[in-house]
Short mmCIF file of C-alpha atoms in Angstrom, two decimals:
data_model
loop_
_atom_site.label_atom_id
_atom_site.label_comp_id
_atom_site.label_asym_id
_atom_site.label_seq_id
_atom_site.Cartn_x
_atom_site.Cartn_y
_atom_site.Cartn_z
CA UNK A 16 130.00 108.20 112.61
CA UNK A 17 129.71 105.51 115.33
CA UNK A 18 129.53 108.28 117.87
CA UNK A 19 126.88 110.29 116.28
CA UNK A 20 124.65 107.16 116.45
CA UNK A 21 125.45 106.48 119.93
CA UNK A 22 124.66 109.81 120.55
CA UNK A 23 121.38 109.95 118.70
CA UNK A 24 120.19 106.74 120.08
CA UNK A 25 120.52 107.96 123.89
CA UNK A 26 117.39 109.80 123.12
CA UNK A 27 114.55 107.70 123.59
CA UNK A 28 112.16 109.32 121.64
CA UNK A 29 114.59 109.06 118.77
CA UNK A 30 114.83 105.31 119.12
CA UNK A 31 110.85 105.10 119.27
CA UNK A 32 110.58 106.99 115.96
CA UNK A 33 113.33 105.11 114.22
CA UNK A 34 111.65 101.67 115.19
CA UNK A 35 108.39 102.90 114.11
CA UNK A 36 109.72 104.44 111.14
CA UNK A 37 111.54 101.50 109.62
CA UNK A 38 108.71 99.48 110.33
CA UNK A 39 106.40 101.83 108.48
CA UNK A 40 108.98 102.15 105.89
CA UNK A 41 109.00 98.38 105.19
CA UNK A 42 105.25 98.29 104.94
CA UNK A 43 105.02 100.99 102.61
CA UNK A 44 107.86 99.73 100.29
CA UNK A 45 106.00 96.26 99.99
CA UNK A 46 102.53 97.67 99.26
CA UNK A 47 104.05 100.06 96.95
CA UNK A 48 105.31 97.70 94.32
CA UNK A 49 101.74 96.59 94.19
CA UNK A 50 100.25 100.02 94.09
CA UNK A 51 102.81 101.26 91.40
CA UNK A 52 102.31 98.36 89.16
CA UNK A 53 98.62 98.60 89.42
CA UNK A 54 98.76 102.16 88.66
CA UNK A 55 97.07 103.03 91.78
CA UNK A 56 100.01 105.29 93.13
CA UNK A 57 98.04 108.35 93.35
CA UNK A 58 95.45 106.55 95.71
CA UNK A 59 98.61 106.80 98.29
CA UNK A 60 98.71 110.29 97.72
CA UNK A 61 94.88 111.10 98.05
CA UNK A 62 94.95 109.16 101.27
CA UNK A 63 97.73 111.20 102.87
CA UNK A 64 95.54 114.32 102.23
CA UNK A 65 92.37 112.86 103.90
CA UNK A 66 94.87 111.89 106.82
CA UNK A 67 95.80 115.67 107.27
CA UNK A 68 92.05 116.51 107.36
CA UNK A 69 91.59 113.77 109.98
CA UNK A 70 94.60 115.07 112.12
CA UNK A 71 93.25 118.50 112.20
CA UNK A 72 89.95 117.05 113.43
CA UNK A 73 91.31 114.87 116.01
CA UNK A 74 93.45 117.77 117.46
CA UNK A 75 90.30 120.02 117.58
CA UNK A 76 88.47 117.24 119.27
CA UNK A 77 91.49 116.54 121.69
CA UNK A 78 91.25 113.04 120.72
CA UNK A 79 94.11 110.49 120.00
CA UNK A 80 95.17 111.00 116.32
CA UNK A 81 95.44 107.33 115.46
CA UNK A 82 91.91 106.39 116.44
CA UNK A 83 90.22 109.04 114.81
CA UNK A 84 92.32 108.79 111.78
CA UNK A 85 92.51 105.09 110.84
CA UNK A 86 88.70 104.55 110.40
CA UNK A 87 88.38 107.66 108.24
CA UNK A 88 91.34 106.87 106.14
CA UNK A 89 90.43 103.20 105.79
CA UNK A 90 86.81 104.31 104.39
CA UNK A 91 88.29 106.84 102.02
CA UNK A 92 90.73 104.10 100.86
CA UNK A 93 87.65 101.80 99.87
CA UNK A 94 85.93 104.82 98.47
CA UNK A 95 88.98 105.61 96.13
CA UNK A 96 89.39 102.07 95.24
CA UNK A 97 85.65 101.85 93.91
CA UNK A 98 86.17 105.33 91.99
CA UNK A 99 89.35 104.09 90.27
CA UNK A 100 87.67 100.71 89.44
CA UNK A 101 84.56 102.55 87.88
CA UNK A 102 85.47 103.74 84.42
CA UNK A 103 82.57 106.05 84.24
CA UNK A 104 84.18 108.64 86.58
CA UNK A 105 87.69 109.57 85.95
CA UNK A 106 89.71 108.17 88.65
CA UNK A 107 92.52 110.77 88.86
CA UNK A 108 90.34 113.78 88.87
CA UNK A 109 88.13 112.17 91.54
CA UNK A 110 91.31 111.68 93.65
CA UNK A 111 92.47 115.07 93.05
CA UNK A 112 89.00 116.23 94.29
CA UNK A 113 88.87 114.29 97.57
CA UNK A 114 92.45 115.10 98.23
CA UNK A 115 91.96 119.12 97.71
CA UNK A 116 88.53 118.66 99.85
CA UNK A 117 90.23 117.16 102.73
CA UNK A 118 92.98 119.86 102.65
CA UNK A 119 90.58 122.60 102.92
CA UNK A 120 88.45 120.79 105.56
CA UNK A 121 91.71 120.43 107.73
CA UNK A 122 92.80 123.83 107.24
CA UNK A 123 89.53 125.42 108.17
CA UNK A 124 89.27 123.15 111.33
CA UNK A 125 92.84 124.35 112.45
CA UNK A 126 92.07 127.87 111.75
CA UNK A 127 88.84 127.81 113.76
CA UNK A 128 90.41 126.01 116.69
CA UNK A 129 94.18 126.39 117.56
CA UNK A 130 94.98 128.92 114.52
CA UNK A 131 97.76 128.49 111.85
CA UNK A 132 100.75 127.50 113.91
CA UNK A 133 103.61 125.40 113.88
CA UNK A 134 101.35 122.39 114.39
CA UNK A 135 100.15 122.84 110.85
CA UNK A 136 103.69 122.89 109.39
CA UNK A 137 104.25 119.56 111.30
CA UNK A 138 101.35 118.13 109.68
CA UNK A 139 102.23 118.79 106.24
CA UNK A 140 105.81 118.21 106.50
CA UNK A 141 106.32 115.97 109.45
CA UNK A 142 108.08 115.92 112.67
CA UNK A 143 110.34 113.44 114.42
CA UNK A 144 108.77 114.62 117.63
CA UNK A 145 105.23 113.76 116.86
CA UNK A 146 104.91 110.42 118.32
CA UNK A 147 104.22 109.71 121.88
CA UNK A 148 104.63 106.50 124.07
CA UNK A 149 100.98 105.20 123.38
CA UNK A 150 101.24 106.02 119.77
CA UNK A 151 104.32 103.89 119.59
CA UNK A 152 102.95 100.80 120.91
CA UNK A 153 99.66 101.23 118.70
CA UNK A 154 101.85 101.78 115.74
CA UNK A 155 104.22 98.88 116.34
CA UNK A 156 101.34 96.52 116.61
CA UNK A 157 99.54 97.72 113.56
CA UNK A 158 102.81 97.72 111.41
CA UNK A 159 103.60 94.10 112.46
CA UNK A 160 99.79 92.93 111.50
CA UNK A 161 100.49 94.73 108.18
CA UNK A 162 103.54 92.80 107.42
CA UNK A 163 102.01 89.48 108.68
CA UNK A 164 99.40 89.99 106.20
CA UNK A 165 101.33 91.03 103.46
CA UNK A 166 103.52 87.72 103.68
CA UNK A 167 100.42 85.70 104.26
CA UNK A 168 98.65 87.04 101.02
CA UNK A 169 102.04 87.60 98.97
CA UNK A 170 101.17 85.23 96.19
CA UNK A 171 97.46 86.35 96.05
CA UNK A 172 98.69 89.94 95.88
CA UNK A 173 100.92 89.01 93.17
CA UNK A 174 98.20 87.12 91.24
CA UNK A 175 95.73 90.21 91.43
CA UNK A 176 98.53 92.54 90.46
CA UNK A 177 99.80 90.88 87.42
CA UNK A 178 96.29 90.12 85.98
CA UNK A 179 93.11 90.80 87.65
CA UNK A 180 91.04 89.14 84.88
CA UNK A 181 92.81 86.00 84.94
CA UNK A 182 92.70 85.76 88.58
CA UNK A 183 89.07 86.67 88.83
CA UNK A 184 88.48 84.18 86.14
CA UNK A 185 90.12 81.26 87.94
CA UNK A 186 88.13 81.84 91.01
CA UNK A 187 90.44 84.37 93.06
CA UNK A 188 88.46 86.77 94.97
CA UNK A 189 90.02 89.86 93.59
CA UNK A 190 87.68 92.48 95.20
CA UNK A 191 88.58 91.12 98.46
CA UNK A 192 92.17 91.40 97.92
CA UNK A 193 92.08 94.90 96.31
CA UNK A 194 90.25 95.97 99.44
CA UNK A 195 92.83 94.24 101.69
CA UNK A 196 95.57 96.40 99.55
CA UNK A 197 93.87 99.53 100.31
CA UNK A 198 93.09 98.84 103.77
CA UNK A 199 96.79 97.86 104.58
CA UNK A 200 97.91 101.02 102.61
CA UNK A 201 95.47 103.28 104.67
CA UNK A 202 96.81 101.77 107.95
CA UNK A 203 100.43 102.20 106.54
CA UNK A 204 99.70 105.97 105.55
CA UNK A 205 98.24 106.95 108.79
CA UNK A 206 101.09 105.73 110.85
CA UNK A 207 103.74 107.34 108.81
CA UNK A 208 102.25 110.44 108.29
CA UNK A 209 103.08 112.44 111.22
CA UNK A 210 106.52 111.54 110.99
CA UNK A 211 106.94 112.13 107.24
CA UNK A 212 104.24 114.75 106.62
CA UNK A 213 100.81 114.59 104.69
CA UNK A 214 102.53 115.94 101.70
CA UNK A 215 105.45 113.60 101.74
CA UNK A 216 104.36 110.15 103.02
CA UNK A 217 103.37 108.99 99.46
CA UNK A 218 107.09 109.12 98.66
CA UNK A 219 107.63 106.31 100.97
CA UNK A 220 105.18 104.01 98.78
CA UNK A 221 106.39 105.15 95.34
CA UNK A 222 110.04 105.64 95.52
CA UNK A 223 111.24 102.23 96.65
CA UNK A 224 109.46 100.24 94.37
CA UNK A 225 110.35 102.55 91.36
CA UNK A 226 113.91 102.14 92.33
CA UNK A 227 114.03 98.57 92.61
CA UNK A 228 112.31 98.15 89.59
CA UNK A 229 115.13 99.84 87.54
CA UNK A 230 117.47 96.72 88.38
CA UNK A 231 115.32 93.77 89.44
CA UNK A 232 113.53 91.49 87.07
CA UNK A 233 111.60 89.24 89.46
CA UNK A 234 108.49 90.23 91.50
CA UNK A 235 110.01 88.66 94.49
CA UNK A 236 113.47 90.50 93.93
CA UNK A 237 111.74 93.69 93.31
CA UNK A 238 109.77 93.23 96.51
CA UNK A 239 112.63 92.27 98.79
CA UNK A 240 114.87 95.01 97.34
CA UNK A 241 112.16 97.81 97.70
CA UNK A 242 111.82 96.88 101.41
CA UNK A 243 115.77 97.16 102.00
CA UNK A 244 116.23 100.30 99.78
CA UNK A 245 113.37 101.79 102.01
CA UNK A 246 114.78 100.79 105.27
CA UNK A 247 118.39 101.95 104.16
CA UNK A 248 116.96 105.30 102.80
CA UNK A 249 114.86 106.03 105.91
CA UNK A 250 117.73 105.40 108.37
CA UNK A 251 120.06 107.55 106.30
CA UNK A 252 117.47 110.33 106.19
CA UNK A 253 116.89 110.09 109.67
CA UNK A 254 120.62 110.53 110.69
CA UNK A 255 121.16 113.29 108.04
CA UNK A 256 118.17 115.03 109.64
CA UNK A 257 119.97 114.75 113.09
CA UNK A 258 123.13 115.85 112.08
CA UNK A 259 122.45 118.61 109.78
CA UNK A 260 119.20 119.85 111.53
CA UNK A 261 116.84 119.18 108.58
CA UNK A 262 113.40 118.28 108.59
CA UNK A 263 113.11 114.30 108.76
CA UNK A 264 110.55 113.90 105.98
CA UNK A 265 112.31 115.74 103.32
CA UNK A 266 115.59 114.54 104.34
CA UNK A 267 114.21 110.96 103.77
CA UNK A 268 112.79 111.94 100.31
CA UNK A 269 116.05 113.34 99.43
CA UNK A 270 117.88 110.24 100.00
CA UNK A 271 115.22 108.30 98.20
CA UNK A 272 115.65 110.56 95.17
CA UNK A 273 119.46 109.68 95.22
CA UNK A 274 118.79 106.09 95.59
CA UNK A 275 116.62 106.21 92.45
CA UNK A 276 119.02 108.09 90.59
CA UNK A 277 121.73 105.51 91.72
CA UNK A 278 119.67 102.45 90.44
CA UNK A 279 118.54 104.28 87.35
CA UNK A 280 122.37 105.12 86.37
CA UNK A 281 123.57 101.50 87.28
CA UNK A 282 120.80 100.01 84.78
CA UNK A 283 122.02 102.31 82.18
CA UNK A 284 125.60 101.28 82.56
CA UNK A 285 124.36 97.70 82.50
CA UNK A 286 122.36 98.35 79.62
CA UNK A 287 125.25 99.76 77.71
CA UNK A 288 127.24 96.78 78.55
CA UNK A 289 124.78 94.31 77.16
CA UNK A 290 124.36 96.20 74.02
CA UNK A 291 128.27 96.32 73.34
CA UNK A 292 128.50 92.38 73.92
CA UNK A 293 125.71 92.05 71.28
CA UNK B 20 75.95 66.01 78.92
CA UNK B 21 78.04 68.47 77.06
CA UNK B 22 80.99 70.60 78.54
CA UNK B 23 79.15 73.69 77.63
CA UNK B 24 75.60 74.45 76.81
CA UNK B 25 74.09 77.69 75.95
CA UNK B 26 70.29 77.79 75.68
CA UNK B 27 68.98 80.94 73.96
CA UNK B 28 71.50 83.13 76.06
CA UNK B 29 71.62 86.90 75.79
CA UNK B 30 74.33 89.23 77.75
CA UNK B 31 74.00 92.74 78.35
CA UNK B 32 76.77 95.27 78.67
CA UNK B 33 76.00 98.62 80.38
CA UNK B 34 72.28 97.76 80.13
CA UNK B 35 72.54 97.21 76.22
CA UNK B 36 72.07 93.89 74.94
CA UNK B 37 75.50 93.13 73.49
CA UNK B 38 74.80 89.51 71.89
CA UNK B 39 71.64 87.63 72.00
CA UNK B 40 70.25 84.48 70.81
CA UNK B 41 73.01 82.11 71.67
CA UNK B 42 72.18 78.43 71.51
CA UNK B 43 75.19 76.11 71.05
CA UNK B 44 76.94 73.12 72.60
CA UNK B 45 80.53 72.51 73.35
CA UNK B 46 81.52 68.84 73.67
CA UNK B 47 84.69 67.43 75.17
CA UNK B 48 87.70 67.79 72.94
CA UNK B 49 85.93 70.11 70.47
CA UNK B 50 88.14 72.82 69.08
CA UNK B 51 85.49 75.71 68.64
CA UNK B 52 86.57 79.21 66.98
CA UNK B 53 84.33 81.97 67.76
CA UNK B 54 84.61 84.64 65.03
CA UNK B 55 82.83 88.06 64.24
CA UNK B 56 83.96 91.61 63.90
CA UNK B 57 84.72 94.15 66.39
CA UNK B 58 81.69 94.87 68.82
CA UNK B 59 79.83 91.89 67.62
CA UNK B 60 79.73 90.38 71.21
CA UNK B 61 82.71 88.16 71.35
CA UNK B 62 84.24 89.58 74.47
CA UNK B 63 80.87 89.65 76.22
CA UNK B 64 80.51 85.90 75.55
CA UNK B 65 83.76 85.17 76.95
CA UNK B 66 82.74 86.90 80.26
CA UNK B 67 79.47 85.17 80.40
CA UNK B 68 81.49 81.86 80.18
CA UNK B 69 83.82 82.62 82.64
CA UNK B 70 80.73 83.35 84.83
CA UNK B 71 82.05 86.95 85.28
CA UNK B 72 78.56 87.95 83.79
CA UNK B 73 75.20 86.56 84.40
CA UNK B 74 73.08 86.03 81.35
CA UNK B 75 70.33 88.57 80.97
CA UNK B 76 68.02 85.79 79.69
CA UNK B 77 68.40 81.88 78.74
CA UNK B 78 70.88 79.86 80.25
CA UNK B 79 74.66 78.87 80.27
CA UNK B 80 75.26 75.42 81.75
CA UNK B 81 78.46 73.53 82.55
CA UNK B 82 78.56 69.74 82.21
CA UNK B 83 81.05 66.98 83.10
CA UNK B 84 82.22 68.48 86.16
CA UNK B 85 83.52 71.80 84.66
CA UNK B 86 83.58 74.33 87.25
CA UNK B 87 83.68 78.02 86.38
CA UNK B 88 87.03 78.37 87.93
CA UNK B 89 88.33 75.20 86.29
CA UNK B 90 88.68 76.94 82.90
CA UNK B 91 92.12 77.95 81.55
CA UNK B 92 91.71 81.59 80.59
CA UNK B 93 94.21 83.03 78.33
CA UNK B 94 93.15 86.79 78.50
CA UNK B 95 94.42 89.74 76.06
CA UNK B 96 97.58 91.44 77.26
CA UNK B 97 97.04 94.61 79.20
CA UNK B 98 99.36 97.67 78.89
CA UNK B 99 100.67 97.28 82.54
CA UNK B 100 101.76 93.71 82.01
CA UNK B 101 104.04 94.87 79.12
CA UNK B 102 106.75 96.29 81.58
CA UNK B 103 105.85 93.84 84.60
CA UNK B 104 108.76 92.83 86.57
CA UNK B 105 108.12 89.12 87.15
CA UNK B 106 109.93 86.05 86.00
CA UNK B 107 108.01 83.67 83.47
CA UNK B 108 108.20 80.98 86.38
CA UNK B 109 106.41 83.61 88.74
CA UNK B 110 103.71 84.25 86.12
CA UNK B 111 103.04 80.39 85.26
CA UNK B 112 102.88 79.47 88.97
CA UNK B 113 100.17 82.06 89.68
CA UNK B 114 97.98 79.86 87.39
CA UNK B 115 97.44 77.48 90.41
CA UNK B 116 96.28 80.30 92.71
CA UNK B 117 92.59 79.86 91.86
CA UNK B 118 92.58 76.35 92.93
CA UNK B 119 94.09 77.06 96.40
CA UNK B 120 91.14 78.83 97.77
CA UNK B 121 92.46 80.54 101.18
CA UNK B 122 95.65 78.55 101.37
CA UNK B 123 98.60 81.22 101.36
CA UNK B 124 101.53 79.18 100.08
CA UNK B 125 102.29 76.91 96.86
CA UNK B 126 102.83 73.23 97.44
CA UNK B 127 105.56 71.04 95.89
CA UNK B 128 102.71 69.82 93.69
CA UNK B 129 101.52 73.15 92.49
CA UNK B 130 105.66 73.87 91.53
CA UNK B 131 105.99 70.49 89.86
CA UNK B 132 102.80 71.15 87.60
CA UNK B 133 104.06 74.69 86.70
CA UNK B 134 107.34 73.23 85.85
CA UNK B 135 105.69 70.44 83.76
CA UNK B 136 103.66 72.84 81.54
CA UNK B 137 106.63 75.11 81.03
CA UNK B 138 108.60 72.04 79.54
CA UNK B 139 105.49 70.93 77.73
CA UNK B 140 105.34 74.21 75.83
CA UNK B 141 109.03 74.49 75.38
CA UNK B 142 109.81 77.56 77.44
CA UNK B 143 111.48 75.67 80.37
CA UNK B 144 114.86 77.63 79.50
CA UNK B 145 112.98 80.63 80.06
CA UNK B 146 112.11 80.17 83.69
CA UNK B 147 114.03 82.68 85.21
CA UNK B 148 113.78 85.18 82.53
CA UNK B 149 111.84 88.39 83.06
CA UNK B 150 108.56 88.58 81.38
CA UNK B 151 108.76 91.86 79.96
CA UNK B 152 112.09 90.94 78.26
CA UNK B 153 110.70 88.07 76.38
CA UNK B 154 109.30 88.44 72.57
CA UNK B 155 105.62 88.73 72.12
CA UNK B 156 105.45 84.75 70.96
CA UNK B 157 107.16 83.84 74.14
CA UNK B 158 105.18 85.84 76.55
CA UNK B 159 101.91 84.22 74.88
CA UNK B 160 103.45 80.72 75.52
CA UNK B 161 104.03 81.92 79.10
CA UNK B 162 100.57 82.87 79.49
CA UNK B 163 99.32 79.73 77.91
CA UNK B 164 101.25 77.84 80.26
CA UNK B 165 99.60 79.65 83.20
CA UNK B 166 96.20 78.97 81.55
CA UNK B 167 97.14 75.14 81.40
CA UNK B 168 98.03 75.44 85.25
CA UNK B 169 94.45 76.52 85.94
CA UNK B 170 92.63 73.51 84.15
CA UNK B 171 92.25 70.01 83.21
CA UNK B 172 89.48 70.35 80.81
CA UNK B 173 88.99 73.77 78.94
CA UNK B 174 91.11 76.46 77.30
CA UNK B 175 89.54 79.81 76.56
CA UNK B 176 91.64 81.74 74.47
CA UNK B 177 90.89 85.57 73.73
CA UNK B 178 92.82 86.47 70.63
CA UNK B 179 95.91 84.73 71.26
CA UNK B 180 97.82 85.79 68.30
CA UNK B 181 96.93 89.42 68.30
CA UNK B 182 100.14 91.56 67.52
CA UNK B 183 102.48 88.15 66.79
CA UNK B 184 104.43 87.89 63.34
CA UNK B 185 102.96 85.60 60.84
CA UNK B 186 105.65 82.74 61.64
CA UNK B 187 105.23 83.08 65.32
CA UNK B 188 101.51 83.06 64.81
CA UNK B 189 101.47 79.74 63.01
CA UNK B 190 103.73 78.19 65.50
CA UNK B 191 101.27 79.07 68.33
CA UNK B 192 98.24 77.87 66.35
CA UNK B 193 99.95 74.39 65.81
CA UNK B 194 100.81 74.25 69.48
CA UNK B 195 97.18 74.79 70.44
CA UNK B 196 95.95 72.26 67.94
CA UNK B 197 98.47 69.83 69.16
CA UNK B 198 97.12 70.42 72.92
CA UNK B 199 93.98 69.80 71.55
CA UNK B 200 94.40 66.63 69.84
CA UNK B 201 97.14 65.13 71.91
CA UNK B 202 95.89 65.56 75.55
CA UNK B 203 92.21 65.95 74.52
CA UNK B 204 91.63 69.58 76.17
CA UNK B 205 88.60 71.32 74.97
CA UNK B 206 89.70 74.70 73.12
CA UNK B 207 87.53 77.89 72.57
CA UNK B 208 89.54 80.44 70.87
CA UNK B 209 88.06 83.96 69.98
CA UNK B 210 89.82 85.11 66.72
CA UNK B 211 89.72 87.61 63.95
CA UNK B 212 91.71 85.25 61.72
CA UNK B 213 88.94 83.29 60.14
CA UNK B 214 91.20 81.39 57.78
CA UNK B 215 93.35 79.81 60.58
CA UNK B 216 89.97 79.15 62.46
CA UNK B 217 88.64 76.85 59.57
CA UNK B 218 91.92 75.38 59.03
CA UNK B 219 92.43 74.30 62.78
CA UNK B 220 89.22 74.25 64.59
CA UNK B 221 86.31 71.61 64.60
CA UNK B 222 83.61 74.07 65.01
CA UNK B 223 82.69 77.65 64.13
CA UNK B 224 80.59 80.11 66.15
CA UNK B 225 79.97 83.17 64.00
CA UNK B 226 78.39 86.31 65.94
CA UNK B 227 76.82 89.37 64.70
CA UNK B 228 75.41 90.54 67.94
CA UNK B 229 73.18 87.29 67.30
CA UNK B 230 74.12 83.76 66.51
CA UNK B 231 74.85 84.36 62.63
CA UNK B 232 76.39 80.49 62.30
CA UNK B 233 77.12 77.35 64.58
CA UNK B 234 78.13 74.16 63.27
CA UNK B 235 81.21 72.36 62.02
CA UNK B 236 84.04 73.94 60.31
CA UNK B 237 83.39 72.22 56.90
CA UNK B 238 79.54 73.23 57.00
CA UNK B 239 80.89 76.91 57.51
CA UNK B 240 82.96 76.88 54.31
CA UNK B 241 79.89 76.06 52.42
CA UNK B 242 77.51 78.32 54.21
CA UNK B 243 76.44 81.68 52.80
CA UNK B 244 77.65 83.42 56.01
CA UNK B 245 80.98 81.71 55.96
CA UNK B 246 81.66 82.23 52.27
CA UNK B 247 80.67 85.88 52.44
CA UNK B 248 83.07 86.34 55.59
CA UNK B 249 85.95 84.50 54.23
CA UNK B 250 85.74 86.02 50.81
CA UNK B 251 85.67 89.71 52.59
CA UNK B 252 88.72 89.00 54.79
CA UNK B 253 90.70 87.35 52.13
CA UNK B 254 89.72 90.32 49.70
CA UNK B 255 90.93 92.61 52.67
CA UNK B 256 94.07 90.87 53.05
CA UNK B 257 94.75 91.02 49.50
CA UNK B 258 94.00 95.01 49.40
CA UNK B 259 96.33 95.32 52.49
CA UNK B 260 99.06 93.48 50.73
CA UNK B 261 98.73 95.31 47.41
CA UNK B 262 98.83 98.53 49.23
CA UNK B 263 102.46 97.69 50.78
#
């Protein structure tokens, strides 16, 4: 086991990918708690599809993927947020509309330029080889910024997540903090998308939060627990994908499913004990 | 000047006038109960008082140094909150957030105020319990403690006893009346329950998309609007009991 790890980390591209991946996993897990509780989980999914479209366009334009993707996905995040707050339009339908449209645009752009090839598969399902050195530096900076913002605004995010009406009534600028959450989510998704794949990145947001909610009872412990769960699952997933030669993104998701089932079982057993005591 | 003064105010909801002709005053240490049927404009009035909605016409004025964000608000519970993983203390402490502005972290002062308000409402021992595992009455007390953290002057309660059983309902009413009497906090409560309203409140505001009645609770019982509404709900309750 130790030997495998030493062997793994003798490849610099793997070290880079794992470092960025762990930071993205932490960001996604922290934001995920708030998104899941606010019933915004689908926004993450919608954004990753928009991200796919922007990846295709940036490849066609021969531009750096992150610099094209980030502004467009951030814009899409604000748009989706507005849509889901506006009760006149059905939020889930609008999200489906935007995600399928971006998928279609992406596919058309790819087929007109490079043609359908392994790149497309990598965009959809992720590849550990996707990051070059410049990407890694930008990703590291952005991930640290997302983390710092989350810590700084943690209490505000709690207030807005638990009860938006109350927060608004007592003078908290809820729109601003909702936009902050959407903004941070958009950046996190773009950073993680190429490694995890456009179809799988939203699992990093949803799974750790749901997993830790099985067992934890406080907002702070849910937040910390989901960050830990997310990192452990990501790391195990990468190791498994290295040893078994399975795709990285899918391996991470599989480990997340196992963790979820484990926590769920632990909660049922705990609940059973408590019932017996009574 | 009164704490809240409404001058011929009206509020619209999605383009339609929801409630109009509001002219009333709330003085310091009053206990105002707002009654009316569903859709009579009660929720819209609450949004207006919280300044989440600007009046379509007329004016709402706050006096005696009351700021819009200095109102302790107890909203109705949302479905998402019912299974929210948070400790009672985390929820109560979040009542201090509005006063902090841009500052990111709570001070010892904030924590003391949160702890004190929990003790005062008799939920000090629930501090570390998970909010979603509390009973309906305990949850309401947690939210009331949070509202107290946000105000020194005025509590605005939106159907605080909705979904509670009769015993817990009476306990909560007594607690609110107690806060009003002993601490001199002004209370504005929106309620369906007119009987407890006239029992505990000092003033009644009856809405029927306009202001059907405003005045002291004693006068309301004698007024024609009041007599009819109290009679109707008593009859309704009677019928419901007979049906069981």
